[in-house]
Structures are given as C-alpha cells and as structure tokens.
Amino acid sequence: AQSVTQLDSQVPVFEEAPVELRCNYSSSVSVYLFWYVQYPNQGLQLLLKYLSGSTLVKGINGFEAEFNKSQTSFHLRKPSVHISDTAEYFCAVDNFNKFYFGSGTKLNVKP
Amino acid sequence: GAGVSQSPRYKVAKRGQDVALRCDPISGHVSLFWYQQALGQGPEFLTYFQNEAQLDKSGLPSDRFFAERPEGSVSTLKIQRTQQEDSAVYLCASSLESGTGGFEQYFGPGTRLTVT
C-alpha cells in the first residue's frame, strides 16, 4: 500500500529565510514522487517531480527536492522564500497513475 | 493554452438531491482523474479514465457516486442522494499519457460542493 506523510501541517517562516517541507512515503514498489502547490481558490500546480536518475530535483520558483530512498523521504527546500510563496504544498506518490497525496503543509511567509 | 476547466465552481445542494459536476480536460489528454478534497486534507483519488474507459473506480466512496466520459473528452461526476459527508472540493485532472505512471497531472480549479 502507498501512503504519504507530511508531518508539518503549518510552517511559519520569515521572508528571505530558508525553508524545508518534509515528506515521507511508504511504498512497496518503485515510486514516482511529486510536489504540488495550491494557492487559494486555485487548482494544484506542479512544482517538481522525481522519476529516476539524479536524486536532487530542481523545480519552478527556485524550489528543489531530494529523493532519499533509504529514508523514504522527498523533502522540499528553498534557500530564500518570498511572500508570494505563501500557499499549501502537497507531496504525492504516483502508483500506476493513481496519486496518493499527503495532508499538506501550509507555508506562511511573514514579512 | 486552455487548462482544465470545471463547472460549476460552487454548488450548494440540499441533502438528498442529485448533483452533476463537469470536467473539461486539456484537449488531447488521454487520461482523466477525479479526486475528492475534504477540508484540511489532501486530495483523495476517486476514479480514473483512459479515453472513454474507466480503468479504476476503487476510490468511489459508495454506489451513489458515478462517473462517465462517454466520448473520451468531457467527464461528469454524478452524486445521487447527496449526504452532508459529501461536502468537499472535487478536483479533476488530466494527463497527456498514462502508461505505468510518472506523468504530470494538470488540475482544474475544483468544484466546491456544500450539502445542507
């Protein structure tokens, strides 16, 4: 069975500070991993994805994530956040086209 | 180009009413997905189409939920005899291909259903 855990429901951070949003998954098979962002009243937008190859994946808006198979993690990072990064972030595992999402992490960037 | 569109954006239904939610995927996208997102939760898979074929409906919560995609493009999610626990945002997504996975799903803005 597949599952995704996002332990931090909310992460407050000051503008220009670094941030890490944690994601752990469980899967009995090879996985494809995704991070999506959801702005208020909008659909989910892809930030980045890991399919294979390099474990460090770069995405849009300066975000990156590192796939760690031994720790079954796929944490999302940004070295310097902006006010506009305030949104909810979802980690997802793709199991034969069926996406399993975590419960989300609300990133609140303060001035 | 146009993204995934959903209508209506908001729907209020009285308990016991039937509702129909529409999804227009990106033109040419083979696969179409429905998800249910309860307040404060991540989206949960409901069902998946490849063209007009419904390949997986394991996430539909009850036999009151029915989805169709008769011509392989537009899809409708129907909920019969709505209950308060059906209140949620219903998200539609489409992807260009399917295969064994790994393809980006493009999401619509969702339909917020409130059952009173």
PDB file of N, CA and C in Angstrom, chain B residues 6-11 20-22 110-112:
ATOM      1  N   GLN B   6     -13.580  23.316 -14.853  1.00  0.00           N
ATOM      2  CA  GLN B   6     -14.615  22.591 -14.126  1.00  0.00           C
ATOM      3  C   GLN B   6     -15.804  23.515 -13.901  1.00  0.00           C
ATOM      4  N   SER B   7     -16.978  22.915 -13.950  1.00  0.00           N
ATOM      5  CA  SER B   7     -18.183  23.693 -13.675  1.00  0.00           C
ATOM      6  C   SER B   7     -19.224  22.829 -12.989  1.00  0.00           C
ATOM      7  N   PRO B   8     -20.037  23.434 -12.106  1.00  0.00           N
ATOM      8  CA  PRO B   8     -19.882  24.801 -11.619  1.00  0.00           C
ATOM      9  C   PRO B   8     -18.692  24.913 -10.664  1.00  0.00           C
ATOM     10  N   ARG B   9     -18.271  26.105 -10.345  1.00  0.00           N
ATOM     11  CA  ARG B   9     -17.190  26.268  -9.375  1.00  0.00           C
ATOM     12  C   ARG B   9     -17.705  26.049  -7.952  1.00  0.00           C
ATOM     13  N   TYR B  10     -18.964  26.422  -7.720  1.00  0.00           N
ATOM     14  CA  TYR B  10     -19.591  26.245  -6.412  1.00  0.00           C
ATOM     15  C   TYR B  10     -20.976  25.640  -6.616  1.00  0.00           C
ATOM     16  N   LYS B  11     -21.313  24.701  -5.714  1.00  0.00           N
ATOM     17  CA  LYS B  11     -22.619  24.081  -5.796  1.00  0.00           C
ATOM     18  C   LYS B  11     -23.119  23.848  -4.383  1.00  0.00           C
ATOM     19  N   ALA B  20     -24.478  17.005 -10.515  1.00  0.00           N
ATOM     20  CA  ALA B  20     -23.604  16.604 -11.619  1.00  0.00           C
ATOM     21  C   ALA B  20     -22.497  17.631 -11.745  1.00  0.00           C
ATOM     22  N   LEU B  21     -21.268  17.184 -11.720  1.00  0.00           N
ATOM     23  CA  LEU B  21     -20.105  18.056 -11.807  1.00  0.00           C
ATOM     24  C   LEU B  21     -19.377  17.752 -13.116  1.00  0.00           C
ATOM     25  N   ARG B  22     -19.021  18.828 -13.824  1.00  0.00           N
ATOM     26  CA  ARG B  22     -18.456  18.661 -15.154  1.00  0.00           C
ATOM     27  C   ARG B  22     -16.973  18.985 -15.173  1.00  0.00           C
ATOM     28  N   GLY B 110     -11.379  23.042  -9.424  1.00  0.00           N
ATOM     29  CA  GLY B 110     -12.241  22.325  -8.493  1.00  0.00           C
ATOM     30  C   GLY B 110     -13.662  22.858  -8.441  1.00  0.00           C
ATOM     31  N   THR B 111     -14.558  22.004  -7.964  1.00  0.00           N
ATOM     32  CA  THR B 111     -15.937  22.384  -7.655  1.00  0.00           C
ATOM     33  C   THR B 111     -16.134  22.187  -6.165  1.00  0.00           C
ATOM     34  N   ARG B 112     -16.524  23.283  -5.492  1.00  0.00           N
ATOM     35  CA  ARG B 112     -16.774  23.169  -4.050  1.00  0.00           C
ATOM     36  C   ARG B 112     -18.242  22.812  -3.855  1.00  0.00           C
TER      37      ARG B 112
END
